[in-house]
Tab-separated table of C-alpha atoms in Angstrom:
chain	number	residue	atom	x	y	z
A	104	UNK	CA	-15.213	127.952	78.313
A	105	UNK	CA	-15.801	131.662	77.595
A	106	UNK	CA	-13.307	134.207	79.370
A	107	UNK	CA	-15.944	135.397	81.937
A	108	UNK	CA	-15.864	131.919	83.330
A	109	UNK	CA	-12.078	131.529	83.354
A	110	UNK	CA	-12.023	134.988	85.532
A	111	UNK	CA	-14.533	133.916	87.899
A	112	UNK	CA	-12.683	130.334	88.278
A	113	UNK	CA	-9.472	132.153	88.395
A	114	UNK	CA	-11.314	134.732	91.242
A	115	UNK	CA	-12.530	131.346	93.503
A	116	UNK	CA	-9.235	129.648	93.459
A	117	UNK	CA	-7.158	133.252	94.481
A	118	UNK	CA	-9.706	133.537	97.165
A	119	UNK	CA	-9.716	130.047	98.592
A	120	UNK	CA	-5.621	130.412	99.043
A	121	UNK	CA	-5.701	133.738	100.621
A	122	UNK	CA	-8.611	132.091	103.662
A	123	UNK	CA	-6.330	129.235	104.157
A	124	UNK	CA	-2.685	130.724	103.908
A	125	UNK	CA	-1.024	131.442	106.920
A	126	UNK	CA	0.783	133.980	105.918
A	127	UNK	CA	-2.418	136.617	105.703
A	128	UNK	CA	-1.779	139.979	107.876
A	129	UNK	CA	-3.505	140.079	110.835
A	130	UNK	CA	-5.132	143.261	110.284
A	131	UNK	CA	-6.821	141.652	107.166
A	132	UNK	CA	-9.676	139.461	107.569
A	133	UNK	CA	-10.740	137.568	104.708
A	134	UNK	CA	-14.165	137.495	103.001
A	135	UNK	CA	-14.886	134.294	104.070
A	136	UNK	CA	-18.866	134.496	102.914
A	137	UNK	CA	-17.851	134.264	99.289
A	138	UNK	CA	-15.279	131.133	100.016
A	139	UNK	CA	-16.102	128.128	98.319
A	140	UNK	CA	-15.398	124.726	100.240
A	141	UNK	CA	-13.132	122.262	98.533
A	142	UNK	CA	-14.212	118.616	98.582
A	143	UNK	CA	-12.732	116.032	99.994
A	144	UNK	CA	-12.384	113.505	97.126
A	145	UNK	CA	-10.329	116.234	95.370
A	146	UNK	CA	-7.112	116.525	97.879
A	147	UNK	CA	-7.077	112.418	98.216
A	148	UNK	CA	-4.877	110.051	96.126
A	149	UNK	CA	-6.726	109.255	92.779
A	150	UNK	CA	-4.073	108.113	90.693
A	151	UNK	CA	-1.492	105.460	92.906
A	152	UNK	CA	2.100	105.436	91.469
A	153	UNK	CA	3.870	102.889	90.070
A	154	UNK	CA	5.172	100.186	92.799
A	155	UNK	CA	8.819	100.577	93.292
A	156	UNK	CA	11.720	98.349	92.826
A	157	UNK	CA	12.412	94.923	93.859
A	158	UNK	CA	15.168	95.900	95.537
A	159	UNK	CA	13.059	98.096	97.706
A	160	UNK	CA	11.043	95.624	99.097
A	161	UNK	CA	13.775	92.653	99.587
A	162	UNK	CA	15.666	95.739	101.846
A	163	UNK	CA	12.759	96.327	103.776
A	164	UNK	CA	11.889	92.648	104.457
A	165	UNK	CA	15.944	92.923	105.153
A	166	UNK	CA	14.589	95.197	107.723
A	167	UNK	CA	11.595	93.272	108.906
A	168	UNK	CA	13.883	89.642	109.131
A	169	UNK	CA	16.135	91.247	111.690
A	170	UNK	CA	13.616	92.794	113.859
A	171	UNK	CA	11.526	89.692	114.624
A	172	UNK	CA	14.786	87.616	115.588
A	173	UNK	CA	13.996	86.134	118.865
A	174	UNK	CA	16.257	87.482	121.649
A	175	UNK	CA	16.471	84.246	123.212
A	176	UNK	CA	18.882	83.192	120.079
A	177	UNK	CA	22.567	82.843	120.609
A	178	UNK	CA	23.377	85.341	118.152
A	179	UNK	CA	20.631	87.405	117.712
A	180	UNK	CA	22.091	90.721	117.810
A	181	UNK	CA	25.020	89.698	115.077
A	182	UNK	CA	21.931	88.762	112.723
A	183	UNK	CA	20.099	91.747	113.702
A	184	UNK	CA	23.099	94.106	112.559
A	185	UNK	CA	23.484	91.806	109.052
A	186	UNK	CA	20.635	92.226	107.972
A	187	UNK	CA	20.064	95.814	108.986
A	188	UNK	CA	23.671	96.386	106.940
A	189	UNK	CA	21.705	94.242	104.165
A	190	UNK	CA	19.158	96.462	104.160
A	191	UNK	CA	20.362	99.550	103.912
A	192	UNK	CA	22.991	98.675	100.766
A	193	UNK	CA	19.858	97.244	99.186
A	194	UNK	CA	18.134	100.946	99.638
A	195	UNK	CA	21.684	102.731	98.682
A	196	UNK	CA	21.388	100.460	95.415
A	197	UNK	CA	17.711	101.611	94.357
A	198	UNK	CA	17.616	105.220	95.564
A	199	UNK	CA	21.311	105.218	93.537
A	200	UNK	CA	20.325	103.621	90.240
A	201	UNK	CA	15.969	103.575	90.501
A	202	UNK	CA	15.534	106.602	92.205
A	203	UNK	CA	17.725	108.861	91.559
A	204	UNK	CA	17.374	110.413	95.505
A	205	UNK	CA	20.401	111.555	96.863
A	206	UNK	CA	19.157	112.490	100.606
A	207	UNK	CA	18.149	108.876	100.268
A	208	UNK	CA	21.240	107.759	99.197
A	209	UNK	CA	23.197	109.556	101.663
A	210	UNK	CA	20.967	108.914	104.877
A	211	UNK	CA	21.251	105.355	104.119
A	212	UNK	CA	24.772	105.141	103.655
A	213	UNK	CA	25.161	106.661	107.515
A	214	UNK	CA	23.002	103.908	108.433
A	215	UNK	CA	25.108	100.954	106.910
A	216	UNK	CA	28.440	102.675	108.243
A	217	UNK	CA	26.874	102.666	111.415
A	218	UNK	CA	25.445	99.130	111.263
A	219	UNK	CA	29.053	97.649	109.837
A	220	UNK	CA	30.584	98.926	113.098
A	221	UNK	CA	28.465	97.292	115.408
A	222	UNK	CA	28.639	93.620	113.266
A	223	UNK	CA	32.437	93.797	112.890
A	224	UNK	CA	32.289	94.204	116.798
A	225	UNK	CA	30.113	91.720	117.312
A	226	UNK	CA	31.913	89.581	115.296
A	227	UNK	CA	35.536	90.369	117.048
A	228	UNK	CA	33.649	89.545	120.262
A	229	UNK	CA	33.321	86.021	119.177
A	230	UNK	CA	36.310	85.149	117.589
A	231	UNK	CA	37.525	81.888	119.320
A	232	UNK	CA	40.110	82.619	121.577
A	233	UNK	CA	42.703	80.174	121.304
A	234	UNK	CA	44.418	78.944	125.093
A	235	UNK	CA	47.968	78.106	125.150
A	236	UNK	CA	48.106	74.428	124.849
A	237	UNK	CA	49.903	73.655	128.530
A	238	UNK	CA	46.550	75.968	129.457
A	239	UNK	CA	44.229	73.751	127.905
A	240	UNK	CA	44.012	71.491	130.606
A	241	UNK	CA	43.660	73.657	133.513
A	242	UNK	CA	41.262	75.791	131.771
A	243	UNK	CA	38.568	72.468	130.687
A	244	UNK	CA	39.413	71.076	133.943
A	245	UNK	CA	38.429	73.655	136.433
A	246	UNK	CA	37.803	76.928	134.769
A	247	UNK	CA	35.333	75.442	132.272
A	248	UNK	CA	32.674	73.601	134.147
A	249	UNK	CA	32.031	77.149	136.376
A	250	UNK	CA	31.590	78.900	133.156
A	251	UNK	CA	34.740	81.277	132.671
A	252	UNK	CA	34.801	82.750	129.537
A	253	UNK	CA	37.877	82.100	127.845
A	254	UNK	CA	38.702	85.557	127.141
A	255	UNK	CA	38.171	86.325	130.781
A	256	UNK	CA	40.975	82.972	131.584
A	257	UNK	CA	43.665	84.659	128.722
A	258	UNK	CA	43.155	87.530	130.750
A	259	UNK	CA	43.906	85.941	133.989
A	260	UNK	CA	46.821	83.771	132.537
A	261	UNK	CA	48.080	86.679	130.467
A	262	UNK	CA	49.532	89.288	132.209
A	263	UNK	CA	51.049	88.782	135.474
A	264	UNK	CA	51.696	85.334	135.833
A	265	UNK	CA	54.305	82.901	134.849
A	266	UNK	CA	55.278	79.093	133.635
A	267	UNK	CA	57.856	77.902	135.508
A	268	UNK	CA	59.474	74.629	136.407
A	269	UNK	CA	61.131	72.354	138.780
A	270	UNK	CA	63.621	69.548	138.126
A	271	UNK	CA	62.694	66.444	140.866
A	272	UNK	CA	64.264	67.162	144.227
A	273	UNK	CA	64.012	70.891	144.156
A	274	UNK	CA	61.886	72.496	146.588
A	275	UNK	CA	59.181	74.942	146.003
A	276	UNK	CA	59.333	75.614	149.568
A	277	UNK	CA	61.225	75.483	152.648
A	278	UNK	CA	60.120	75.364	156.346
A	279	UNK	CA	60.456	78.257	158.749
A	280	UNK	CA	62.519	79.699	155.619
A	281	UNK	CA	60.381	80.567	152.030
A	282	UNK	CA	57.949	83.648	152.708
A	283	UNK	CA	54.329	83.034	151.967
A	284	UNK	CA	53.534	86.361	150.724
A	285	UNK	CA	54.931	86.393	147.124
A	286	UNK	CA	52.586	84.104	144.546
A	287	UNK	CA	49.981	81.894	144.299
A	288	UNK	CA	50.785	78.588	141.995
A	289	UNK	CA	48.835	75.819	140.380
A	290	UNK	CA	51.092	72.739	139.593
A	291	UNK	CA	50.260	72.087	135.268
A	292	UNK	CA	52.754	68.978	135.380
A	293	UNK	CA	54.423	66.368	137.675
A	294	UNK	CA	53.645	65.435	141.434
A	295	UNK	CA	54.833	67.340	144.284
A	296	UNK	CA	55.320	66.233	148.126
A	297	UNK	CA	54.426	67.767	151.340
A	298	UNK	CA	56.287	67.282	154.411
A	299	UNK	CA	56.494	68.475	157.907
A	300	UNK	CA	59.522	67.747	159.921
A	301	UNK	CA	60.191	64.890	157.805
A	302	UNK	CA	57.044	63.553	157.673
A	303	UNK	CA	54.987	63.190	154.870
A	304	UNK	CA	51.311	64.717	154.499
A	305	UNK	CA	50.207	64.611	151.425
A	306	UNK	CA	50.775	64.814	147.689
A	307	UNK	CA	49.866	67.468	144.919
A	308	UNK	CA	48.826	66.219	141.614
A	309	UNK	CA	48.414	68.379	138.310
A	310	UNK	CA	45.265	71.722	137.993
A	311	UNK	CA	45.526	71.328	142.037
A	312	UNK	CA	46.896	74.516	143.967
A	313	UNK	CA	50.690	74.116	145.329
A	314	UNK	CA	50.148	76.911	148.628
A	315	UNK	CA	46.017	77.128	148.534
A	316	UNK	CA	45.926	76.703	152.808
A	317	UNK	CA	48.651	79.508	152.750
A	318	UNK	CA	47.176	81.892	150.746
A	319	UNK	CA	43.672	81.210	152.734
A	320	UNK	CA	45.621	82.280	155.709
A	321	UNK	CA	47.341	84.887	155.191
A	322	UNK	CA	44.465	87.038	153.749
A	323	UNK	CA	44.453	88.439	157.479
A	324	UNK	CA	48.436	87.993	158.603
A	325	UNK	CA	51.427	88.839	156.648
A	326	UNK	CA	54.781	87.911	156.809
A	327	UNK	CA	53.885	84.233	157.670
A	328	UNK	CA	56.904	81.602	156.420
A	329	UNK	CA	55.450	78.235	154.879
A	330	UNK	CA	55.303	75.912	158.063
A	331	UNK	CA	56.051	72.077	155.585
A	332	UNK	CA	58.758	71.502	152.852
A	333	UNK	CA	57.157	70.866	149.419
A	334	UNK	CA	59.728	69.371	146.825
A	335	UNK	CA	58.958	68.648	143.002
A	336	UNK	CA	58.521	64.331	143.169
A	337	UNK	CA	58.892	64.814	139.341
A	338	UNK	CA	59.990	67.149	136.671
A	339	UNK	CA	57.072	69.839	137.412
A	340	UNK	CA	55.444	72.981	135.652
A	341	UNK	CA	53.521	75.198	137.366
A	342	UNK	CA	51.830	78.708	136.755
A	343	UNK	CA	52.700	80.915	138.922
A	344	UNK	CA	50.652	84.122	140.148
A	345	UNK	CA	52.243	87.201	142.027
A	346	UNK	CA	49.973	87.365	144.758
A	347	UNK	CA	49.741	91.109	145.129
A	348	UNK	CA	48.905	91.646	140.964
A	349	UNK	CA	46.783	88.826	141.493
A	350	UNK	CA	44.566	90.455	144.575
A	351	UNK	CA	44.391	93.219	142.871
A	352	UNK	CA	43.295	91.917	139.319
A	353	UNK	CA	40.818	90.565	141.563
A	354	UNK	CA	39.230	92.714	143.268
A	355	UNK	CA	38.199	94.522	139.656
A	356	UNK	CA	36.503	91.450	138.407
A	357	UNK	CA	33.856	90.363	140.864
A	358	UNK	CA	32.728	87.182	138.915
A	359	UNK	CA	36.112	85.654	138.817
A	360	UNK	CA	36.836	86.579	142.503
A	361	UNK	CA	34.005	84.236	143.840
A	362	UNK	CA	35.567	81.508	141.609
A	363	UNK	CA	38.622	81.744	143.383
A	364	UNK	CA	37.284	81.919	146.440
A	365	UNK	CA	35.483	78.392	145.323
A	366	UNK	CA	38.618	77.017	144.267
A	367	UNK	CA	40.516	77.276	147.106
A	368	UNK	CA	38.118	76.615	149.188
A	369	UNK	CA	37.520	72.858	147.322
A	370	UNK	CA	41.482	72.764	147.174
A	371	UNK	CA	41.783	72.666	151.174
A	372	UNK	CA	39.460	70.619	151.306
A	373	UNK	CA	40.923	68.105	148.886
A	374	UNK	CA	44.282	68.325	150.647
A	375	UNK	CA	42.206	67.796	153.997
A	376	UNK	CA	41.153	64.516	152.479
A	377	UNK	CA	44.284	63.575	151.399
A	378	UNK	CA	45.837	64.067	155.127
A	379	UNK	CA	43.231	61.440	156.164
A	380	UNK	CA	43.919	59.334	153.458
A	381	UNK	CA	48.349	59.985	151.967
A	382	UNK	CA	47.253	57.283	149.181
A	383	UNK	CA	45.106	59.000	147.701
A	384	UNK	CA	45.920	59.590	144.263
A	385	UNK	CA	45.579	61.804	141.279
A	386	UNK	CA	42.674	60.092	139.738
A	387	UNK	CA	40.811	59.689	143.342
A	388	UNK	CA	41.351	62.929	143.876
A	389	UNK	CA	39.310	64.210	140.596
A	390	UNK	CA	36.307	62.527	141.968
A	391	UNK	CA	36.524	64.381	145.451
A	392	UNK	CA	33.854	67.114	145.129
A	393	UNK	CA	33.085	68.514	148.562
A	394	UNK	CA	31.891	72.211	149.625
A	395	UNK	CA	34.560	74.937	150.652
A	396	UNK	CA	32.802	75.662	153.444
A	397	UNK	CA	34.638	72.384	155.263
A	398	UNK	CA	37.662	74.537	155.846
A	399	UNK	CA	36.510	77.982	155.787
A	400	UNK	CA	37.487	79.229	159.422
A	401	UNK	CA	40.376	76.817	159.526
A	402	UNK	CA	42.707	75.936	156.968
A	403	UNK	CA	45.431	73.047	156.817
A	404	UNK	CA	48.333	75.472	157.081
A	405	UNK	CA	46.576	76.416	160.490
A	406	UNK	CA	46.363	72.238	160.793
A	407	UNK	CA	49.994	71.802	160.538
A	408	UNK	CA	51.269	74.767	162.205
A	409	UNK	CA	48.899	73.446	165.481
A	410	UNK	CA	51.377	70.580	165.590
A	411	UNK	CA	54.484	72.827	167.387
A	412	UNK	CA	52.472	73.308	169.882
A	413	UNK	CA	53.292	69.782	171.284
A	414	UNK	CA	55.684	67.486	171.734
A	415	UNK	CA	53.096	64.248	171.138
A	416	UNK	CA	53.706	65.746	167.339
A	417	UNK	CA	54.807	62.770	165.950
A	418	UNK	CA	52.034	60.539	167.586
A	419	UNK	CA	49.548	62.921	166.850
A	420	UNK	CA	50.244	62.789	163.080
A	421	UNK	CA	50.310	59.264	162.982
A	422	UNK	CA	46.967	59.011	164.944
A	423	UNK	CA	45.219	61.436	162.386
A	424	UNK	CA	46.367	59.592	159.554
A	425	UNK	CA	45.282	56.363	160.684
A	426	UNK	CA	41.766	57.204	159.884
A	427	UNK	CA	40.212	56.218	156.438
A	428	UNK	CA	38.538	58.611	153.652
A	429	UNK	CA	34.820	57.780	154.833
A	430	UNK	CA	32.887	61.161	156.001
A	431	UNK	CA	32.152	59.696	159.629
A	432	UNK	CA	36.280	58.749	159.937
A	433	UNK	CA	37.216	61.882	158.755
A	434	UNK	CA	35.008	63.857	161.307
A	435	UNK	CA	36.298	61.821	164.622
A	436	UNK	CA	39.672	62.354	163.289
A	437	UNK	CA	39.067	66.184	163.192
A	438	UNK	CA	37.890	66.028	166.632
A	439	UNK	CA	41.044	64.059	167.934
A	440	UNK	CA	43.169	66.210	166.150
A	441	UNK	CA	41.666	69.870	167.698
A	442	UNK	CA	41.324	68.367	170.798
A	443	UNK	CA	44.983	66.873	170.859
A	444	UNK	CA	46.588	69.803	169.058
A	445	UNK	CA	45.709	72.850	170.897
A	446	UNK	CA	43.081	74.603	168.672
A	447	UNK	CA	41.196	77.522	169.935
A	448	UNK	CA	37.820	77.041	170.931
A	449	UNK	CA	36.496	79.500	167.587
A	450	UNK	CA	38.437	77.054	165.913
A	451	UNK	CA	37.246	73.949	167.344
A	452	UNK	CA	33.492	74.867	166.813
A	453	UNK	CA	33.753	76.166	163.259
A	454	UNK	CA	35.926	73.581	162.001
A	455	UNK	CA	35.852	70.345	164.457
């Protein structure tokens, strides 16, 4: 190619840059009658490079793996961070030793710190949680079957409660005497007794609540004293809430306080049942599964206390005890007993 050719190639290509670059005065307009428009195969790819790495392409099908995991599996999220982490060393390893890249290298290496974080969390989250073992038993017995997590039971057994016990013959509470107002309990071990007056009511058997009706009832009044005697039958163990800690834990964990609610609710109405029936025993008792709503204006603290209010006490008990355990029995008997007893008419209609 002679040198008059070279000069006028040389002459196209400086004018084609000057009409596209944006960097041209404003004052100066270019000549754009002489331009000469490029084609378009010329500015396309016409030689592909090489494909990369394996590694490359096992990280991004790293990447691909984790983003089509379903949501509906258990652990989606833990898988979705693995292989992300994957992923990312795999593209640390190629743009370190294949590609030489160290924007890539470094980018990616934020990415897997980042992803590490959230799997190690993930991971934490669902360690097992081990439950004491004189927990165990409470917890698969009624905190299980309503779905309580058993971090969320630790935390409820963990911090402001207590184990404590009772050789037979002591007395967890006293009538007219022990305040109502300090804890909540669930007996873990041994058999209790209720009394009023000397007569017997009912017994308490193991993951059942020892004060459930007085706890229902003073919600609203304070400063009540238990109204029977309960004494330890047995050597007992029994956790052991403080009833303010425990109202207040509460109130900051919604899910758990309708499970309460639930399971004193079923409570009163087990110990209803076993005023109609005294023989009941532990394992009848397991089978009882009735709604709280039974006793949900009046509880059987309110039950027993109704009996000072005559002096046919002593007949009265023996005439509401006399009935059996069948649903149709146990509804004349409530009848008998608010009509014999005293109870307010709100109280007669929502409960009787």
């Amino acid at each position: 190619m002679t040198g008059c050719t070279w000069g006028r190639a040389l002459g196209f290509f400086k004018m084609d840059t000057t009409a596209i670059s944006p960097l041209t005065p404003l004052g100066i307009i270019p000549d754009l009658k002489n331009a000469t428009s490029v084609p378009f195969n010329e500015t396309a790819c016409e030689n592909w490079k090489e494909i990369h790495h394996l590694v490359f392409h096992v990280a991004n099908i790293c990447f691909a793996a984790g983003l089509v995991i379903p949501t509906t599996l258990n652990l989606h999220m833990i898988f979705l961070r693995g292989l992300l982490s994957i992923g990312c060393a795999l593209f640390i390893i190629w743009a370190t030793l294949y590609r030489c890249a160290l924007d890539i290298m470094i980018w990616n290496s934020v990415f897997l710190v980042v992803n590490l974080l959230h799997f190690i969390y993930l991971v934490y989250k669902r360690r097992p949680i081990k439950i004491e073992k004189e927990l165990s038993s409470l917890y698969k017995r009624m905190f299980e079957p309503l779905h309580v997590p058993p971090e969320l039971f630790q935390r409820l057994t963990g911090q402001f409660c207590n184990i404590q016990t009772l050789k037979a013959g002591q007395a967890y509470a006293a009538e007219d005497k022990t305040s109502v107002d300090d804890r909540l309990s669930i007996l873990l071990k041994g058999k209790m007794k209720v009394s009023y007056r000397g007569h017997f009511l009912h017994n308490i058997y193991p993951c059942a609540f020892i004060d459930s009706p007085e706890f229902r009832s003073t919600q609203m009044n304070r400063g009540e004293k238990f109204q029977v005697t309960i004494i330890a039958d047995d050597n007992c163990k029994f956790l052991c809430w403080s009833r303010e800690r425990l109202t207040y834990f509460l109130e900051t964990e919604p899910f758990l306080y309708e499970i309460f609610k639930y399971l004193i609710g079923k409570d009163i109405t087990n110990k209803l049942y076993s005023l109609n029936d005294p023989t009941l025993n532990d394992k009848a008792s397991k089978k009882i599964d009735r709604q709280p709503s039974l006793c949900s204006q009046l509880s059987v603290m309110q039950m027993r206390n109704s009996m000072a209010s005559t002096s046919d006490s002593e007949d009265g008990l023996q005439m509401f005890l006399r009935g059996t355990s069948s649903s149709s029995s146990l509804r004349n008997n409530q009848h008998e007993f608010c009509n014999a007893y005293g109870v307010s008419r709100l109280q007669h209609d929502a409960f009787c």
